[in-house]
Coordinates of C-alpha atoms and ligand atoms in Angstrom, one line a residue:
X72 CA 122.2 125.0 139.4
X73 CA 125.0 122.9 140.8
X74 CA 124.4 119.4 142.3
X75 CA 125.3 120.8 145.8
X76 CA 122.9 123.6 145.5
X77 CA 119.7 121.6 144.8
X78 CA 117.1 122.0 147.5
X79 CA 116.3 118.6 149.2
X80 CA 114.6 116.3 149.0
X81 CA 115.2 116.0 145.3
X82 CA 115.4 113.1 142.8
X83 CA 118.3 113.8 140.3
X84 CA 118.3 112.0 137.0
X85 CA 121.9 111.5 135.7
X86 CA 121.6 112.2 132.0
X87 CA 124.9 110.8 131.0
X88 CA 124.4 107.5 132.8
X89 CA 120.9 107.3 131.3
X90 CA 122.3 107.8 127.9
X91 CA 125.1 105.2 128.4
X92 CA 122.4 102.6 129.4
X93 CA 120.5 103.5 126.2
X94 CA 123.6 103.2 124.1
X95 CA 124.2 99.7 125.5
X96 CA 120.6 98.7 124.7
X97 CA 120.8 100.1 121.2
X98 CA 123.9 98.0 120.6
X99 CA 122.0 94.9 121.7
X100 CA 119.2 95.9 119.4
X101 CA 121.5 96.5 116.5
X102 CA 123.5 93.3 117.0
X103 CA 120.6 91.0 117.7
X104 CA 117.7 92.4 115.7
X105 CA 115.5 92.6 118.8
X106 CA 113.3 95.6 119.5
X107 CA 113.7 97.2 122.9
X108 CA 110.9 99.1 124.6
X109 CA 111.0 101.3 127.8
X110 CA 108.7 99.8 130.4
X111 CA 107.3 103.0 131.8
X112 CA 106.2 101.5 135.1
X113 CA 109.8 101.7 136.2
X114 CA 110.6 105.1 134.9
X115 CA 108.4 107.7 133.3
X116 CA 110.2 111.0 133.9
X117 CA 109.1 112.1 130.4
X118 CA 111.4 115.1 130.1
X119 CA 114.0 112.5 129.3
X120 CA 111.9 110.7 126.7
X121 CA 113.4 112.5 123.7
X122 CA 116.8 111.3 124.8
X123 CA 115.6 107.7 125.3
X124 CA 113.7 107.8 122.0
X125 CA 116.9 108.4 120.1
X126 CA 118.0 104.8 121.0
X127 CA 114.9 102.6 121.7
X128 CA 112.1 101.3 119.5
X129 CA 109.3 102.5 121.7
X130 CA 107.6 102.1 125.0
X131 CA 105.3 99.7 126.9
X132 CA 102.5 100.8 129.1
X133 CA 100.5 99.2 132.0
X134 CA 97.3 100.8 130.9
X135 CA 95.7 103.8 129.3
X136 CA 97.5 106.5 131.3
X137 CA 101.0 105.3 130.6
X138 CA 100.1 104.6 126.9
X139 CA 98.8 108.2 126.6
X140 CA 102.0 109.6 128.2
X141 CA 104.1 107.7 125.7
X142 CA 101.9 108.8 122.8
X143 CA 102.2 112.4 123.8
X144 CA 105.8 112.5 124.9
X145 CA 107.9 109.7 123.3
X146 CA 107.6 110.6 119.7
X147 CA 109.9 113.0 118.0
X148 CA 108.2 116.4 117.9
X149 CA 105.6 116.4 115.1
X150 CA 106.2 112.8 114.1
X151 CA 103.5 110.7 115.8
X152 CA 103.7 107.0 115.3
X153 CA 107.5 107.0 114.6
X154 CA 107.8 105.0 117.8
X155 CA 105.8 101.9 119.0
X156 CA 103.4 102.0 121.9
X157 CA 102.7 98.6 123.5
X158 CA 100.2 98.0 126.3
X159 CA 99.4 95.2 128.6
X160 CA 96.9 95.2 131.5
X161 CA 95.4 92.3 133.3
X162 CA 91.9 93.7 132.6
X163 CA 91.1 96.7 130.4
X164 CA 88.2 98.9 131.4
X165 CA 85.3 99.1 129.0
X166 CA 85.4 102.9 129.1
X167 CA 89.0 103.0 128.1
X168 CA 89.5 100.2 125.6
X169 CA 88.6 102.2 122.6
X170 CA 91.1 104.9 123.4
X171 CA 93.8 102.3 124.2
X172 CA 93.2 100.7 120.8
X173 CA 93.6 104.0 119.1
X174 CA 96.8 104.9 120.8
X175 CA 98.6 101.6 121.0
X176 CA 100.0 99.6 118.1
X177 CA 100.4 96.4 120.1
X178 CA 97.9 95.3 122.8
X179 CA 98.4 92.2 125.0
X180 CA 95.5 90.5 126.8
X181 CA 95.9 88.5 129.9
X182 CA 93.1 86.0 129.3
X183 CA 90.9 84.6 126.5
X184 CA 88.0 86.2 128.3
X185 CA 89.5 89.6 128.0
X186 CA 90.5 89.1 124.4
X187 CA 86.9 88.1 123.5
X188 CA 85.2 90.7 125.7
X189 CA 87.0 93.5 123.9
X190 CA 87.0 91.8 120.4
X191 CA 84.8 94.4 118.8
X192 CA 87.0 97.3 120.0
X193 CA 90.3 95.8 118.9
X194 CA 89.1 94.2 115.7
X195 CA 88.1 97.7 114.5
X196 CA 91.7 99.0 115.0
X197 CA 93.2 95.8 113.5
X198 CA 91.0 96.2 110.4
X199 CA 92.2 99.8 110.1
X200 CA 95.8 98.4 110.1
X201 CA 96.6 100.3 113.4
X202 CA 96.9 97.4 115.9
X203 CA 98.5 94.0 116.5
X204 CA 97.1 91.8 119.2
X205 CA 98.9 89.4 121.5
X206 CA 98.3 87.1 124.5
X207 CA 100.3 87.0 127.7
X208 CA 101.4 83.5 128.7
X209 CA 102.6 82.0 131.9
X210 CA 105.4 79.6 131.3
X211 CA 105.1 78.4 134.9
X212 CA 108.8 78.4 135.2
X213 CA 110.0 80.2 138.3
X214 CA 113.5 81.5 138.4
X215 CA 113.3 83.7 141.4
X216 CA 113.9 83.1 145.1
X217 CA 112.7 85.3 147.9
X218 CA 110.7 88.0 146.1
X219 CA 107.4 86.3 145.6
X220 CA 105.5 89.5 145.0
X221 CA 107.7 90.0 141.9
X222 CA 107.3 86.5 140.6
X223 CA 104.5 86.1 138.0
X224 CA 105.2 82.4 137.9
X225 CA 104.6 81.9 141.6
X226 CA 101.8 79.4 142.4
X227 CA 98.4 81.0 142.1
X228 CA 99.6 83.8 139.8
X229 CA 96.9 85.7 137.9
X230 CA 99.5 86.9 135.3
X231 CA 99.5 85.1 131.9
X232 CA 97.6 82.2 130.5
X233 CA 98.9 78.8 131.6
X234 CA 99.5 76.2 128.8
X235 CA 96.6 74.1 130.1
X236 CA 94.2 77.0 129.6
X237 CA 95.4 77.8 126.0
X238 CA 93.1 76.8 123.2
X239 CA 94.3 74.2 120.7
X240 CA 94.5 76.9 118.0
X241 CA 95.3 80.6 118.6
X242 CA 92.1 82.6 118.5
X243 CA 91.4 84.5 115.3
X244 CA 93.3 87.8 115.2
X245 CA 96.1 86.9 117.6
X246 CA 99.5 87.7 116.1
X247 CA 101.8 87.7 119.1
X248 CA 102.7 86.1 122.4
X249 CA 104.2 87.6 125.5
X250 CA 105.8 86.4 128.8
X251 CA 107.2 88.4 131.6
X252 CA 108.7 86.3 134.5
X253 CA 112.0 87.9 135.6
X254 CA 113.0 90.6 138.1
X255 CA 116.5 92.1 138.2
X256 CA 118.0 89.0 136.6
X257 CA 120.9 88.0 134.4
X258 CA 120.8 86.2 131.0
X259 CA 120.8 82.6 132.3
X260 CA 117.2 82.7 133.8
X261 CA 116.0 84.1 130.5
X262 CA 117.7 81.3 128.6
X263 CA 116.1 78.7 130.9
X264 CA 112.7 80.4 130.8
X265 CA 112.7 80.6 127.0
X266 CA 113.5 76.8 126.9
X267 CA 110.6 76.1 129.2
X268 CA 108.3 78.4 127.1
X269 CA 109.5 76.7 123.9
X270 CA 108.9 73.2 125.3
X271 CA 105.3 74.1 126.2
X272 CA 104.2 76.8 123.8
X273 CA 106.4 75.9 120.9
X274 CA 103.5 74.7 118.7
X275 CA 102.3 78.3 118.5
X276 CA 105.6 79.8 117.6
X277 CA 105.2 79.0 113.9
X278 CA 101.9 80.8 113.8
X279 CA 102.8 84.2 115.3
X280 CA 104.5 87.4 114.1
X281 CA 106.1 88.5 117.3
X282 CA 107.1 87.4 120.7
X283 CA 107.7 89.7 123.7
X284 CA 110.1 88.4 126.3
X285 CA 108.9 90.9 128.9
X286 CA 111.2 92.8 131.4
X287 CA 113.3 92.1 134.4
X288 CA 116.5 91.8 132.3
X289 CA 119.4 93.7 133.9
X290 CA 121.0 94.1 130.5
X291 CA 122.9 97.2 131.4
X292 CA 124.6 95.7 134.5
X293 CA 128.3 95.2 133.9
X294 CA 128.2 91.5 134.6
X295 CA 125.2 90.8 132.3
X296 CA 126.0 88.2 129.5
X297 CA 124.9 90.4 126.6
X298 CA 126.6 88.1 124.0
X299 CA 124.4 85.2 125.3
X300 CA 121.3 87.4 125.0
X301 CA 122.2 88.4 121.4
X302 CA 122.8 84.7 120.4
X303 CA 119.5 83.6 122.0
X304 CA 117.6 86.4 120.1
X305 CA 119.3 85.5 116.8
X306 CA 118.4 81.8 117.4
X307 CA 114.7 82.6 118.0
X308 CA 114.4 85.0 115.1
X309 CA 116.1 82.6 112.7
X310 CA 114.2 79.5 113.9
X311 CA 110.7 81.0 113.9
X312 CA 111.0 84.1 111.6
X313 CA 109.3 86.4 114.2
X314 CA 109.9 89.8 115.6
X315 CA 111.4 89.8 119.1
X316 CA 110.6 92.4 121.8
X317 CA 112.2 93.0 125.1
X318 CA 110.6 95.5 127.5
X319 CA 113.0 96.2 130.4
X320 CA 112.3 99.1 132.8
X321 CA 115.1 99.0 135.3
X322 CA 117.8 98.4 132.7
X323 CA 117.1 101.7 131.1
X324 CA 117.6 103.9 134.1
X325 CA 119.7 101.6 136.3
X326 CA 122.2 103.5 138.4
X327 CA 121.1 106.7 136.6
X328 CA 119.6 108.6 139.5
X329 CA 120.0 109.9 143.0
X330 CA 117.8 111.0 145.9
X331 CA 119.5 113.8 147.9
X332 CA 118.3 114.3 151.4
X333 CA 119.3 116.5 154.4
X334 CA 119.7 115.4 158.0
X335 CA 117.1 117.3 160.0
X336 CA 117.8 115.9 163.5
X337 CA 119.6 113.1 165.3
X338 CA 117.8 111.1 168.0
X339 CA 119.7 109.0 170.5
X340 CA 118.4 105.5 171.2
X341 CA 119.6 102.5 173.1
X342 CA 120.8 101.2 169.8
X343 CA 122.3 103.3 166.9
X344 CA 121.6 107.1 166.9
X345 CA 118.8 107.7 164.4
X346 CA 119.1 110.3 161.6
X347 CA 115.8 112.0 160.9
X348 CA 115.9 112.8 157.2
X349 CA 113.8 115.0 155.0
X350 CA 113.0 112.0 152.8
X351 CA 111.1 108.8 153.6
X352 CA 111.2 105.1 152.7
X353 CA 107.4 104.9 152.8
X354 CA 106.8 108.0 150.7
X355 CA 109.8 108.4 148.4
X356 CA 111.3 105.0 148.0
X357 CA 108.5 102.6 148.8
X358 CA 110.3 99.6 147.3
X359 CA 112.8 99.8 150.3
X360 CA 109.9 98.6 152.5
X361 CA 107.9 96.6 149.9
X362 CA 110.6 94.6 148.3
X363 CA 112.5 95.0 150.7
X364 CA 115.9 96.2 149.8
X365 CA 118.7 98.4 151.0
X366 CA 119.4 101.4 148.8
X367 CA 123.1 102.2 148.2
X368 CA 124.2 105.4 149.9
X369 CA 127.3 107.3 148.7
X370 CA 130.4 107.2 151.0
X371 CA 128.8 104.7 153.5
X372 CA 129.3 101.1 154.6
X373 CA 127.3 98.4 156.3
X374 CA 126.5 98.9 160.0
X375 CA 129.6 98.9 162.1
X376 CA 131.9 98.6 159.1
X377 CA 133.1 102.2 159.5
X378 CA 133.6 104.2 162.7
X379 CA 130.1 105.8 163.0
X380 CA 126.9 103.9 162.5
X381 CA 123.4 105.4 162.3
X382 CA 119.9 104.2 161.6
X383 CA 118.5 106.3 158.7
X384 CA 114.9 107.2 159.1
X385 CA 112.3 109.7 158.2
X386 CA 110.3 112.6 159.5
X387 CA 107.0 110.6 159.1
X388 CA 105.3 109.2 162.1
X389 CA 105.5 105.6 160.9
X390 CA 107.7 103.7 163.3
X391 CA 108.9 101.4 160.6
X392 CA 109.8 104.1 158.1
X393 CA 113.4 103.1 158.3
X394 CA 115.8 103.0 155.3
X395 CA 118.5 101.0 157.0
X396 CA 121.6 101.1 159.2
X397 CA 124.7 102.7 157.6
X398 CA 128.2 103.6 158.8
X399 CA 130.4 106.5 157.9
X400 CA 134.1 107.5 158.4
X401 CA 133.1 110.8 160.0
X402 CA 130.4 111.8 162.4
X403 CA 127.2 112.9 160.7
X404 CA 125.8 116.3 161.7
X405 CA 122.5 118.0 161.4
X406 CA 122.4 119.8 158.1
X407 CA 124.6 117.3 156.3
X408 CA 123.4 116.1 152.9
X409 CA 123.3 112.4 152.0
X410 CA 123.0 110.9 148.5
X411 CA 121.1 107.7 147.9
X412 CA 122.2 106.0 144.6
X413 CA 120.2 104.1 142.0
X414 CA 117.1 106.1 142.7
X415 CA 115.7 106.7 139.2
X416 CA 113.8 103.4 139.0
X417 CA 110.5 102.6 140.7
X418 CA 110.9 105.8 142.8
X419 CA 109.2 108.8 141.1
X420 CA 106.6 106.5 139.7
X421 CA 105.7 105.0 143.1
X422 CA 106.0 107.9 145.5
X423 CA 103.1 109.3 147.6
X424 CA 102.2 112.1 150.1
X425 CA 101.4 109.9 153.1
X426 CA 101.7 112.0 156.3
X427 CA 101.4 115.1 154.1
X428 CA 105.0 114.6 153.1
X429 CA 106.1 116.9 150.3
X430 CA 107.1 115.1 147.1
X431 CA 110.8 115.5 146.1
X432 CA 111.4 117.8 143.1
X433 CA 112.7 116.1 140.0
X434 CA 116.0 117.5 138.5
X435 CA 117.9 116.4 135.5
X436 CA 121.7 116.6 135.8
X437 CA 123.2 117.5 132.4
X438 CA 126.6 117.6 134.3
X439 CA 127.6 118.3 137.9
X440 CA 127.4 122.0 137.4
X441 CA 124.2 122.0 135.3
X442 CA 121.2 120.6 137.1
X443 CA 117.8 121.6 135.9
X444 CA 114.6 121.3 138.0
X445 CA 112.0 119.8 135.7
X446 CA 109.3 119.3 138.3
X447 CA 108.6 121.2 141.4
X448 CA 105.9 120.0 143.9
X449 CA 104.1 121.8 146.7
X450 CA 101.1 121.7 149.0
X451 CA 98.7 121.7 146.0
X452 CA 100.0 118.3 144.9
X453 CA 99.0 116.9 148.3
X454 CA 95.6 118.6 148.4
X455 CA 94.4 117.9 144.9
X456 CA 94.4 114.2 145.4
X457 CA 92.2 114.1 148.5
Ligands
LIG101 C1 104.7 93.1 132.0 C2 105.9 93.8 132.4 N1 106.8 94.2 131.5 C3 108.0 94.8 131.9 C4 108.3 95.1 133.2 C5 109.5 95.8 133.5 O1 110.3 95.1 134.4 P1 111.7 95.6 134.9 O2 111.5 97.1 135.3 O3 112.0 94.8 136.1 O4 112.7 95.5 133.8 C6 107.3 94.7 134.2 C7 107.6 94.9 135.6 O5 106.9 94.6 136.5 C8 106.1 94.0 133.8 O6 105.2 93.6 134.7

């Protein structure tokens, strides 16, 4: 099917852009010696896992379900355990920990309580040579402004162990440390965070086998200082003789997806005319409201920048289900198709059927003339959850 023929609403994964991101990440791996993992919370459209697996070391999961998905789908067919499965969760369920320890090869605990509570389960897997255990730390070094909900170093954060709560010696069995503090950031905040981490937690660095620098690194963005990152990784590896992991989510599928929508109606208001779309911020791109942010839209400008400005909204009944105000060179008509860009990340993994809204299908674009629907959703997907 051609791009123009896809029935809307539909998420389209741009395979060549995804592969280009993976190539860049592989180059960083090769030049620095770091191991890069796909953070599935950002992107888990698993039909693309075989492609991503050609380039990356493995995946990281936010719990049992993502770990299972990686275990089932990320390995080369018939070659289980050729890729690494990491997992971090603030608290692991007693009913799930055994399965998590069987699937994962790296598990990261968020507190000494959790580590000790599950000791029996993880020690068994460690003794069988199947698992390595780490602790998430909180370097208490905030580098973000504005998005407090995405700042694990914000005051009162539950994510990671503060230095004042760390024991003098690492608990028996702990082989790694982890921090995740960034969100959509360049190299400099990582450099500064590592320095803060090293100042506080440095005494443990000689005692561990691996360090995970988390996600939030926009490594595949054109202006990212990749040489700086490579130098930092080389420095850490050479100084402390440890394995280094990065677990970005966004960087893997950045600018590698679209959400195509159709204009269903146009409603006049005392302000801009409102386009009623067959997609929704609340249901299909919740980060637009949560973060909040303005998704890029093909062939459009800021409000009043071009001749025709519209408010883009949805067919849900939520008054605030507004995507933003956009302007166009030409008048927009009912039936026109609009293309939101950068829609592969934190979209499919977060969508919902509020208002009984249908979920957009998922397509993979091999090239403009060859789009393949990999998931189709209907009424049953709404009903089964309720
Ligand atoms: C522990 C952890 N690792 C990795 C990531 C991936 O971050 P990003 O998609 O911003 O690169 C997140 C995102 O919240 C996270 O919480």
